[in-house]
Amino acid sequence: MSLPSAVLSPLPPGDHRLHGARPPVDLEALGWTEVEHTASGVARSPSGVEASYVVRVLVRHPPADTASGTLCAEWLNVSSGAEAAPEWTYLAEELLRAGHAWAGVSAQVVGVMGGAGSVAVDGGAPPTSPGLVGSDPQRYGDLAHPGDAWCHDVYAQVARAVRDLVDADLVLAVGESQSACLLSRHLVSVHGPDSPFGGYLVHSRAGALPALEPDGPQHTMAAVLAQPPSVLPDDLVPTLVVQTETDVLGRMRSLPARQPDGPWLRTWEVAGTAHADKFQIDAFEEFLGCPTPVNRGQQVFVLRAGLRALETWARGGDAPPAADPLEVVGEHYATDDLGTTLGGVRTPAVDAAVERLSGFAPEGASLICQLFGSTTPLPAGSLRARWGSVEEYLAAYSAATEAMIAAGFACPEDRDALLSEARPQTLTQDQDPS
């Protein structure tokens, strides 16, 4: 008996509306293919009710002769009301060099049909989104999503269909923030022997799990965060959870759900990182209106290494390395004399720190700014006292980079990119001429 799978129909070339803040990758120049499809079928809710659906999925895949056979199915994020692909932004470099196909799946109703967002960019009330259907009825007028009670089966059916389309033999489920919360619920309550997913990258989950079926048509972050904390299964399928400082003690509040690693579970909590950051927002940072520069931590390199480690693990290789948790004392992080959080996955930006990287924004900042954390310059005098000379600082930064790579928390191919982020100029600013 064949398992339920969506029927894919390619859409003509057009605006797929999944544009991040960073410059787009020229996929055509790399020989990659990008096609948007409608995906239709009949989904079953956890309570057993069937409903028809027509959603969209954007598929990007390499030429057959360079394909790895792995598909990363991203549960598109809808916290702003409109769909976004934050994991494509973070992981694109690793996807491209590894030859992993990627699919952005419209799993939730608000992205397709419209509804209430969870976060407002301007700090006001969360926006009401028209969804794909309302934004471009000519292109998307045939889409229909029955509601988030069916989101889990929609996601699995679309993943199966894309797996077959690109001839993949491994599918990894990936998602960030609200999407990570839904993936967590999927792991706890939905994943079974017939699941298409051979591994999960859960990025920035809340400690709470969404209800298996929402009270209304859609899941909202407010409703998710009102639920009790819950741990994830540790013996089910290779699962890597990546958490930032904001996620552990901030709004996502994952600390009450913190759990030890298990046979099929690893958790990496990354020091000096925020739920979202400068890498994600890029040149659009100024539009957030935050009181301080947003977080400039190096979680992107950790995520790339995480995807590589998860894919190796899911194919029968070694498990990802274990990581120490962030050090928490009461309701606060333990910090060094510069205010840098102790413990967790270490990066050169925190082990050779020249600015205070935090998952938190100043008190009174808008919700969106709270999620983007902060970067605080440190006095040059304090930095010179800590590092001595520029040469000593650069040596420490280089050693921290090599340590991160050797520990398995950065890919060797990212060495030059990491080294390029050293900030020796901060030690020579504001020199006292006396």
CSV table of C-alpha atoms in Angstrom, one decimal:
chain,number,residue,atom,x,y,z
A,1,MET,CA,0.0,0.0,0.0
A,2,SER,CA,1.5,3.3,-1.1
A,3,LEU,CA,1.7,6.1,1.5
A,4,PRO,CA,-0.2,9.4,0.8
A,5,SER,CA,1.8,11.8,-1.3
A,6,ALA,CA,1.0,15.2,-2.8
A,7,VAL,CA,0.5,15.6,-6.5
A,8,LEU,CA,2.9,18.2,-7.8
A,9,SER,CA,2.1,20.6,-10.7
A,10,PRO,CA,4.7,23.1,-11.8
A,11,LEU,CA,3.8,26.8,-11.8
A,12,PRO,CA,5.0,29.1,-14.6
A,13,PRO,CA,8.0,31.2,-13.8
A,14,GLY,CA,7.0,34.2,-11.6
A,15,ASP,CA,7.5,35.8,-8.2
A,16,HIS,CA,7.5,33.2,-5.5
A,17,ARG,CA,7.7,35.8,-2.8
A,18,LEU,CA,10.4,33.9,-0.8
A,19,HIS,CA,12.9,36.7,-0.9
A,20,GLY,CA,15.3,37.1,2.0
A,21,ALA,CA,17.3,40.2,3.0
A,22,ARG,CA,20.5,38.8,1.7
A,23,PRO,CA,21.4,39.0,-2.0
A,24,PRO,CA,19.9,36.0,-3.8
A,25,VAL,CA,22.0,33.1,-5.0
A,26,ASP,CA,22.4,32.9,-8.8
A,27,LEU,CA,21.2,29.3,-9.0
A,28,GLU,CA,21.1,29.2,-12.8
A,29,ALA,CA,24.8,30.1,-13.0
A,30,LEU,CA,25.5,27.2,-10.7
A,31,GLY,CA,23.5,24.8,-12.9
A,32,TRP,CA,20.8,24.5,-10.3
A,33,THR,CA,17.0,24.3,-11.0
A,34,GLU,CA,14.4,26.3,-9.2
A,35,VAL,CA,10.7,25.5,-9.9
A,36,GLU,CA,7.6,26.4,-7.9
A,37,HIS,CA,4.8,23.8,-7.8
A,38,THR,CA,1.3,23.5,-6.4
A,39,ALA,CA,1.0,20.4,-4.2
A,40,SER,CA,-2.4,18.9,-3.8
A,41,GLY,CA,-4.0,16.0,-2.0
A,42,VAL,CA,-6.2,14.9,0.8
A,43,ALA,CA,-4.7,15.2,4.3
A,44,ARG,CA,-5.8,13.7,7.6
A,45,SER,CA,-5.8,15.6,10.9
A,46,PRO,CA,-4.5,13.9,14.0
A,47,SER,CA,-8.1,13.5,15.1
A,48,GLY,CA,-8.8,11.6,11.9
A,49,VAL,CA,-10.7,14.2,9.8
A,50,GLU,CA,-9.9,14.3,6.1
A,51,ALA,CA,-9.7,17.5,4.1
A,52,SER,CA,-8.5,18.5,0.6
A,53,TYR,CA,-5.6,20.9,0.2
A,54,VAL,CA,-3.7,22.7,-2.5
A,55,VAL,CA,-0.5,24.4,-1.3
A,56,ARG,CA,2.7,25.5,-2.9
A,57,VAL,CA,6.3,24.2,-2.6
A,58,LEU,CA,9.4,25.9,-4.0
A,59,VAL,CA,12.0,23.3,-5.0
A,60,ARG,CA,15.7,24.0,-5.6
A,61,HIS,CA,18.0,21.2,-6.7
A,62,PRO,CA,21.4,20.6,-8.2
A,63,PRO,CA,22.2,18.8,-11.5
A,64,ALA,CA,21.8,15.1,-11.1
A,65,ASP,CA,25.5,14.4,-11.4
A,66,THR,CA,26.3,16.5,-8.4
A,67,ALA,CA,23.3,15.7,-6.3
A,68,SER,CA,23.9,14.1,-2.9
A,69,GLY,CA,20.6,12.3,-2.7
A,70,THR,CA,19.6,14.4,0.3
A,71,LEU,CA,16.5,16.7,0.4
A,72,CYS,CA,16.1,19.3,3.1
A,73,ALA,CA,12.4,20.1,3.5
A,74,GLU,CA,12.0,23.5,5.2
A,75,TRP,CA,8.8,24.1,7.1
A,76,LEU,CA,8.4,27.7,6.0
A,77,ASN,CA,8.1,30.3,8.8
A,78,VAL,CA,5.0,32.4,9.1
A,79,SER,CA,5.6,34.4,12.2
A,80,SER,CA,5.5,37.7,10.3
A,81,GLY,CA,2.2,36.6,8.6
A,82,ALA,CA,4.0,36.1,5.3
A,83,GLU,CA,6.1,33.1,4.5
A,84,ALA,CA,9.9,33.2,4.9
A,85,ALA,CA,12.7,30.7,4.6
A,86,PRO,CA,15.2,31.6,7.3
A,87,GLU,CA,16.9,28.2,7.1
A,88,TRP,CA,17.7,28.6,3.4
A,89,THR,CA,19.4,31.9,4.3
A,90,TYR,CA,21.5,30.3,6.9
A,91,LEU,CA,22.2,27.0,5.1
A,92,ALA,CA,22.4,27.9,1.5
A,93,GLU,CA,26.2,27.8,1.3
A,94,GLU,CA,26.3,24.2,2.8
A,95,LEU,CA,23.4,23.1,0.6
A,96,LEU,CA,25.1,24.3,-2.5
A,97,ARG,CA,28.5,22.8,-1.8
A,98,ALA,CA,27.1,19.5,-0.6
A,99,GLY,CA,24.6,19.1,-3.4
A,100,HIS,CA,21.5,18.8,-1.2
A,101,ALA,CA,18.2,19.6,-2.7
A,102,TRP,CA,15.9,22.1,-0.8
A,103,ALA,CA,12.1,22.5,-0.7
A,104,GLY,CA,10.3,25.3,1.0
A,105,VAL,CA,6.9,23.9,2.1
A,106,SER,CA,3.8,26.0,2.7
A,107,ALA,CA,2.7,23.9,5.6
A,108,GLN,CA,0.6,26.4,7.6
A,109,VAL,CA,-2.7,28.1,6.7
A,110,VAL,CA,-1.7,31.7,7.4
A,111,GLY,CA,1.0,31.6,4.7
A,112,VAL,CA,-1.4,30.3,2.1
A,113,MET,CA,-4.8,31.8,3.0
A,114,GLY,CA,-3.8,34.7,5.3
A,115,GLY,CA,-4.4,35.4,9.0
A,116,ALA,CA,-2.7,36.9,12.0
A,117,GLY,CA,1.1,37.1,12.3
A,118,SER,CA,2.9,36.7,15.5
A,119,VAL,CA,5.6,39.4,15.3
A,120,ALA,CA,5.4,43.0,13.9
A,121,VAL,CA,8.5,44.6,12.4
A,122,ASP,CA,7.5,48.1,13.5
A,123,GLY,CA,6.9,47.1,17.1
A,124,GLY,CA,3.1,47.5,16.9
A,125,ALA,CA,0.4,44.9,16.7
A,126,PRO,CA,1.2,41.8,14.7
A,127,PRO,CA,0.0,42.2,11.1
A,128,THR,CA,-2.9,40.5,9.4
A,129,SER,CA,-1.6,38.8,6.3
A,130,PRO,CA,-3.5,38.2,3.1
A,131,GLY,CA,-1.5,35.1,2.5
A,132,LEU,CA,-0.4,33.9,-1.0
A,133,VAL,CA,-3.9,33.8,-2.2
A,134,GLY,CA,-4.7,37.4,-1.3
A,135,SER,CA,-1.3,38.7,-2.3
A,136,ASP,CA,-1.4,37.3,-5.8
A,137,PRO,CA,-4.8,35.8,-6.7
A,138,GLN,CA,-3.8,35.4,-10.3
A,139,ARG,CA,-0.9,33.2,-9.5
A,140,TYR,CA,-2.2,31.6,-6.3
A,141,GLY,CA,-5.9,31.8,-6.5
A,142,ASP,CA,-6.3,28.0,-6.8
A,143,LEU,CA,-4.5,27.3,-3.5
A,144,ALA,CA,-6.6,26.1,-0.5
A,145,HIS,CA,-5.4,25.2,3.0
A,146,PRO,CA,-8.0,23.6,5.3
A,147,GLY,CA,-6.2,24.9,8.5
A,148,ASP,CA,-3.3,24.0,10.8
A,149,ALA,CA,-5.1,20.9,12.1
A,150,TRP,CA,-3.9,19.4,8.9
A,151,CYS,CA,-0.4,21.0,8.7
A,152,HIS,CA,1.5,17.9,9.8
A,153,ASP,CA,0.1,15.6,7.1
A,154,VAL,CA,0.4,18.3,4.5
A,155,TYR,CA,4.0,18.7,5.3
A,156,ALA,CA,4.8,15.0,5.2
A,157,GLN,CA,2.8,14.4,2.0
A,158,VAL,CA,4.6,17.3,0.2
A,159,ALA,CA,8.0,16.1,1.4
A,160,ARG,CA,7.3,12.6,0.0
A,161,ALA,CA,6.3,14.1,-3.4
A,162,VAL,CA,9.4,16.3,-3.6
A,163,ARG,CA,11.6,13.4,-2.5
A,164,ASP,CA,10.4,11.4,-5.5
A,165,LEU,CA,10.7,14.4,-7.8
A,166,VAL,CA,14.3,14.9,-7.1
A,167,ASP,CA,15.1,11.2,-6.6
A,168,ALA,CA,16.3,11.7,-3.0
A,169,ASP,CA,17.0,8.8,-0.6
A,170,LEU,CA,17.1,10.9,2.5
A,171,VAL,CA,14.8,13.7,3.6
A,172,LEU,CA,15.8,16.0,6.5
A,173,ALA,CA,13.1,18.1,8.2
A,174,VAL,CA,14.3,21.6,9.0
A,175,GLY,CA,12.7,24.6,10.5
A,176,GLU,CA,13.3,27.7,12.6
A,177,SER,CA,11.3,29.4,15.4
A,178,GLN,CA,7.6,28.8,15.0
A,179,SER,CA,8.4,26.1,12.4
A,180,ALA,CA,10.8,24.5,14.9
A,181,CYS,CA,8.0,24.4,17.4
A,182,LEU,CA,5.8,22.6,14.9
A,183,LEU,CA,8.6,20.2,14.0
A,184,SER,CA,9.0,19.5,17.7
A,185,ARG,CA,5.3,18.6,18.0
A,186,HIS,CA,5.7,16.5,14.8
A,187,LEU,CA,8.5,14.5,16.5
A,188,VAL,CA,6.6,14.0,19.7
A,189,SER,CA,3.2,13.1,18.3
A,190,VAL,CA,3.3,12.4,14.5
A,191,HIS,CA,6.6,10.9,13.5
A,192,GLY,CA,6.3,7.1,13.0
A,193,PRO,CA,7.7,4.2,11.0
A,194,ASP,CA,6.1,5.5,7.8
A,195,SER,CA,7.5,9.1,8.2
A,196,PRO,CA,9.4,10.4,5.2
A,197,PHE,CA,11.9,12.1,7.5
A,198,GLY,CA,15.2,10.5,8.3
A,199,GLY,CA,16.4,13.3,10.5
A,200,TYR,CA,15.4,16.7,12.0
A,201,LEU,CA,17.2,20.0,12.4
A,202,VAL,CA,15.2,21.9,15.0
A,203,HIS,CA,16.4,25.5,15.2
A,204,SER,CA,15.3,27.8,17.9
A,205,ARG,CA,12.4,25.9,19.4
A,206,ALA,CA,10.4,27.0,22.4
A,207,GLY,CA,10.3,24.9,25.5
A,208,ALA,CA,6.6,24.6,25.0
A,209,LEU,CA,5.0,22.5,22.3
A,210,PRO,CA,2.1,23.6,20.1
A,211,ALA,CA,-1.2,21.9,20.7
A,212,LEU,CA,-1.6,18.9,18.4
A,213,GLU,CA,-4.5,20.7,16.8
A,214,PRO,CA,-5.2,24.4,17.3
A,215,ASP,CA,-8.5,25.7,18.7
A,216,GLY,CA,-9.0,27.8,15.6
A,217,PRO,CA,-7.7,27.7,12.1
A,218,GLN,CA,-4.1,28.5,12.8
A,219,HIS,CA,-1.3,28.1,15.3
A,220,THR,CA,0.0,31.4,16.9
A,221,MET,CA,3.1,31.9,18.9
A,222,ALA,CA,1.1,33.3,21.8
A,223,ALA,CA,-0.9,30.0,21.9
A,224,VAL,CA,2.3,27.9,21.6
A,225,LEU,CA,4.1,29.8,24.4
A,226,ALA,CA,1.1,29.3,26.7
A,227,GLN,CA,1.6,25.5,26.6
A,228,PRO,CA,3.6,23.6,29.2
A,229,PRO,CA,7.3,22.7,28.5
A,230,SER,CA,8.0,19.4,27.0
A,231,VAL,CA,11.1,17.4,26.1
A,232,LEU,CA,11.7,15.7,22.7
A,233,PRO,CA,12.1,11.9,22.1
A,234,ASP,CA,15.8,11.0,22.3
A,235,ASP,CA,15.6,7.5,20.7
A,236,LEU,CA,13.4,8.0,17.7
A,237,VAL,CA,15.4,9.5,14.8
A,238,PRO,CA,18.6,11.5,14.4
A,239,THR,CA,17.7,15.0,15.8
A,240,LEU,CA,19.8,18.0,16.2
A,241,VAL,CA,18.4,20.9,18.2
A,242,VAL,CA,20.3,24.3,17.8
A,243,GLN,CA,19.4,27.0,20.4
A,244,THR,CA,20.5,30.6,20.8
A,245,GLU,CA,20.8,32.6,24.0
A,246,THR,CA,17.4,34.2,23.2
A,247,ASP,CA,15.8,30.7,23.0
A,248,VAL,CA,17.0,29.3,26.3
A,249,LEU,CA,16.2,32.2,28.6
A,250,GLY,CA,14.3,34.7,26.4
A,251,ARG,CA,10.9,34.6,24.8
A,252,MET,CA,11.1,31.0,23.6
A,253,ARG,CA,12.0,29.9,27.2
A,254,SER,CA,13.5,26.4,26.4
A,255,LEU,CA,15.3,26.1,29.7
A,256,PRO,CA,12.5,24.2,31.4
A,257,ALA,CA,12.6,21.7,28.6
A,258,ARG,CA,16.3,21.3,28.6
A,259,GLN,CA,17.3,17.6,28.5
A,260,PRO,CA,20.4,15.5,28.3
A,261,ASP,CA,21.6,14.1,24.9
A,262,GLY,CA,20.3,10.7,24.1
A,263,PRO,CA,21.0,8.0,21.5
A,264,TRP,CA,19.4,10.0,18.7
A,265,LEU,CA,19.3,13.5,20.2
A,266,ARG,CA,22.0,16.2,20.4
A,267,THR,CA,21.4,19.8,21.6
A,268,TRP,CA,23.8,22.7,20.7
A,269,GLU,CA,23.3,25.9,22.7
A,270,VAL,CA,25.4,28.6,21.0
A,271,ALA,CA,27.0,31.3,23.1
A,272,GLY,CA,26.7,34.9,21.9
A,273,THR,CA,23.8,34.3,19.5
A,274,ALA,CA,20.3,35.6,19.1
A,275,HIS,CA,17.1,34.1,17.8
A,276,ALA,CA,17.7,36.2,14.6
A,277,ASP,CA,20.8,38.2,13.7
A,278,LYS,CA,22.7,40.4,11.4
A,279,PHE,CA,23.4,37.6,9.0
A,280,GLN,CA,19.7,37.0,8.6
A,281,ILE,CA,18.6,40.6,8.2
A,282,ASP,CA,21.7,42.0,6.4
A,283,ALA,CA,21.2,45.5,5.0
A,284,PHE,CA,17.6,45.7,6.3
A,285,GLU,CA,18.8,46.1,9.9
A,286,GLU,CA,18.0,49.8,9.9
A,287,PHE,CA,14.3,49.1,9.2
A,288,LEU,CA,13.9,47.3,12.5
A,289,GLY,CA,14.5,50.5,14.5
A,290,CYS,CA,16.4,48.7,17.3
A,291,PRO,CA,18.1,50.8,20.0
A,292,THR,CA,21.4,49.0,19.5
A,293,PRO,CA,23.0,47.1,16.6
A,294,VAL,CA,21.5,43.7,16.3
A,295,ASN,CA,23.4,40.5,17.2
A,296,ARG,CA,26.4,39.8,15.1
A,297,GLY,CA,27.2,36.4,16.5
A,298,GLN,CA,28.3,33.5,14.3
A,299,GLN,CA,25.5,31.0,14.5
A,300,VAL,CA,25.4,30.7,10.7
A,301,PHE,CA,28.7,28.7,10.8
A,302,VAL,CA,27.3,26.4,13.6
A,303,LEU,CA,24.2,25.7,11.6
A,304,ARG,CA,26.1,24.8,8.5
A,305,ALA,CA,28.2,22.4,10.5
A,306,GLY,CA,25.1,21.1,12.2
A,307,LEU,CA,23.4,20.3,8.9
A,308,ARG,CA,26.6,18.4,7.8
A,309,ALA,CA,26.8,16.5,11.0
A,310,LEU,CA,23.1,15.6,11.0
A,311,GLU,CA,23.2,14.4,7.4
A,312,THR,CA,26.2,12.2,8.2
A,313,TRP,CA,24.4,10.8,11.3
A,314,ALA,CA,21.2,10.1,9.4
A,315,ARG,CA,23.2,8.2,6.8
A,316,GLY,CA,24.6,5.9,9.5
A,317,GLY,CA,27.8,7.8,10.3
A,318,ASP,CA,29.0,9.2,13.6
A,319,ALA,CA,26.8,11.3,15.8
A,320,PRO,CA,27.3,15.0,16.0
A,321,PRO,CA,29.7,16.1,18.8
A,322,ALA,CA,28.2,16.7,22.2
A,323,ALA,CA,28.2,20.3,23.4
A,324,ASP,CA,28.2,21.8,26.9
A,325,PRO,CA,25.0,23.8,27.7
A,326,LEU,CA,25.1,27.5,28.3
A,327,GLU,CA,25.9,28.2,31.9
A,328,VAL,CA,22.8,29.5,33.7
A,329,VAL,CA,22.7,30.7,37.3
A,330,GLY,CA,19.2,31.3,38.5
A,331,GLU,CA,17.5,33.3,35.8
A,332,HIS,CA,20.6,34.7,34.2
A,333,TYR,CA,23.6,33.5,32.2
A,334,ALA,CA,27.0,33.2,33.9
A,335,THR,CA,29.4,35.6,32.1
A,336,ASP,CA,33.1,36.5,32.0
A,337,ASP,CA,34.5,40.0,32.7
A,338,LEU,CA,33.4,41.3,29.3
A,339,GLY,CA,29.8,40.1,29.8
A,340,THR,CA,30.2,37.2,27.4
A,341,THR,CA,28.1,34.1,28.3
A,342,LEU,CA,30.0,31.1,29.5
A,343,GLY,CA,29.5,27.5,28.3
A,344,GLY,CA,27.7,26.3,25.1
A,345,VAL,CA,29.1,26.0,21.6
A,346,ARG,CA,32.0,28.5,21.4
A,347,THR,CA,32.9,30.7,18.4
A,348,PRO,CA,35.8,33.0,17.8
A,349,ALA,CA,33.5,35.9,18.2
A,350,VAL,CA,33.0,35.0,21.9
A,351,ASP,CA,36.3,33.3,22.7
A,352,ALA,CA,38.3,36.2,21.2
A,353,ALA,CA,35.6,38.8,22.0
A,354,VAL,CA,36.0,42.5,21.1
A,355,GLU,CA,32.3,43.3,21.6
A,356,ARG,CA,29.5,42.0,23.8
A,357,LEU,CA,27.3,39.7,21.8
A,358,SER,CA,24.0,39.0,23.5
A,359,GLY,CA,20.7,37.2,22.7
A,360,PHE,CA,18.9,40.1,24.5
A,361,ALA,CA,18.1,43.7,23.5
A,362,PRO,CA,18.0,46.6,26.0
A,363,GLU,CA,14.9,46.8,28.2
A,364,GLY,CA,12.0,48.4,26.5
A,365,ALA,CA,13.0,47.3,23.0
A,366,SER,CA,10.2,46.1,20.7
A,367,LEU,CA,9.5,42.4,20.4
A,368,ILE,CA,11.2,42.1,17.0
A,369,CYS,CA,14.4,43.8,18.5
A,370,GLN,CA,14.2,41.4,21.4
A,371,LEU,CA,14.4,38.5,19.0
A,372,PHE,CA,17.4,40.1,17.2
A,373,GLY,CA,19.5,40.5,20.4
A,374,SER,CA,22.3,43.1,20.5
A,375,THR,CA,25.9,43.9,19.9
A,376,THR,CA,27.6,46.3,22.3
A,377,PRO,CA,30.9,47.9,21.6
A,378,LEU,CA,33.5,47.6,24.3
A,379,PRO,CA,36.0,50.3,25.3
A,380,ALA,CA,39.3,50.0,23.4
A,381,GLY,CA,41.2,50.3,26.6
A,382,SER,CA,39.4,47.2,28.1
A,383,LEU,CA,40.2,45.3,24.9
A,384,ARG,CA,43.9,46.3,24.9
A,385,ALA,CA,44.1,45.3,28.5
A,386,ARG,CA,42.6,41.9,27.7
A,387,TRP,CA,44.4,41.1,24.4
A,388,GLY,CA,47.5,43.2,24.7
A,389,SER,CA,48.4,43.8,21.0
A,390,VAL,CA,46.6,43.4,17.7
A,391,GLU,CA,48.9,40.5,17.0
A,392,GLU,CA,48.0,38.7,20.2
A,393,TYR,CA,44.3,39.3,19.5
A,394,LEU,CA,44.6,37.9,16.0
A,395,ALA,CA,46.5,34.8,17.3
A,396,ALA,CA,43.7,34.2,19.9
A,397,TYR,CA,41.0,34.6,17.2
A,398,SER,CA,42.8,32.2,14.9
A,399,ALA,CA,43.3,29.7,17.6
A,400,ALA,CA,39.5,29.9,18.5
A,401,THR,CA,38.6,29.4,14.9
A,402,GLU,CA,40.8,26.3,14.7
A,403,ALA,CA,39.3,25.0,17.9
A,404,MET,CA,35.8,25.5,16.6
A,405,ILE,CA,36.6,23.5,13.4
A,406,ALA,CA,38.4,20.8,15.3
A,407,ALA,CA,35.5,20.4,17.7
A,408,GLY,CA,33.1,19.9,14.8
A,409,PHE,CA,31.1,23.1,15.3
A,410,ALA,CA,32.3,24.7,12.0
A,411,CYS,CA,33.1,23.3,8.6
A,412,PRO,CA,36.7,23.5,7.4
A,413,GLU,CA,35.4,25.2,4.2
A,414,ASP,CA,34.2,28.1,6.4
A,415,ARG,CA,37.7,28.8,7.9
A,416,ASP,CA,38.4,31.8,5.7
A,417,ALA,CA,35.0,33.3,6.2
A,418,LEU,CA,35.4,33.0,10.0
A,419,LEU,CA,38.8,34.5,9.9
A,420,SER,CA,37.6,37.4,7.9
A,421,GLU,CA,35.3,38.4,10.7
A,422,ALA,CA,38.1,39.2,13.1
A,423,ARG,CA,37.9,42.8,14.3
A,424,PRO,CA,41.5,44.0,15.0
A,425,GLN,CA,40.5,47.7,14.4
A,426,THR,CA,38.5,47.7,17.6
A,427,LEU,CA,41.7,47.6,19.6
A,428,THR,CA,43.1,50.7,18.1
A,429,GLN,CA,40.0,52.9,18.3
A,430,ASP,CA,39.7,55.8,20.8
A,431,GLN,CA,43.4,55.8,21.6
A,432,ASP,CA,44.3,58.2,24.4
A,433,PRO,CA,47.1,60.4,22.9
A,434,SER,CA,48.6,61.0,26.4
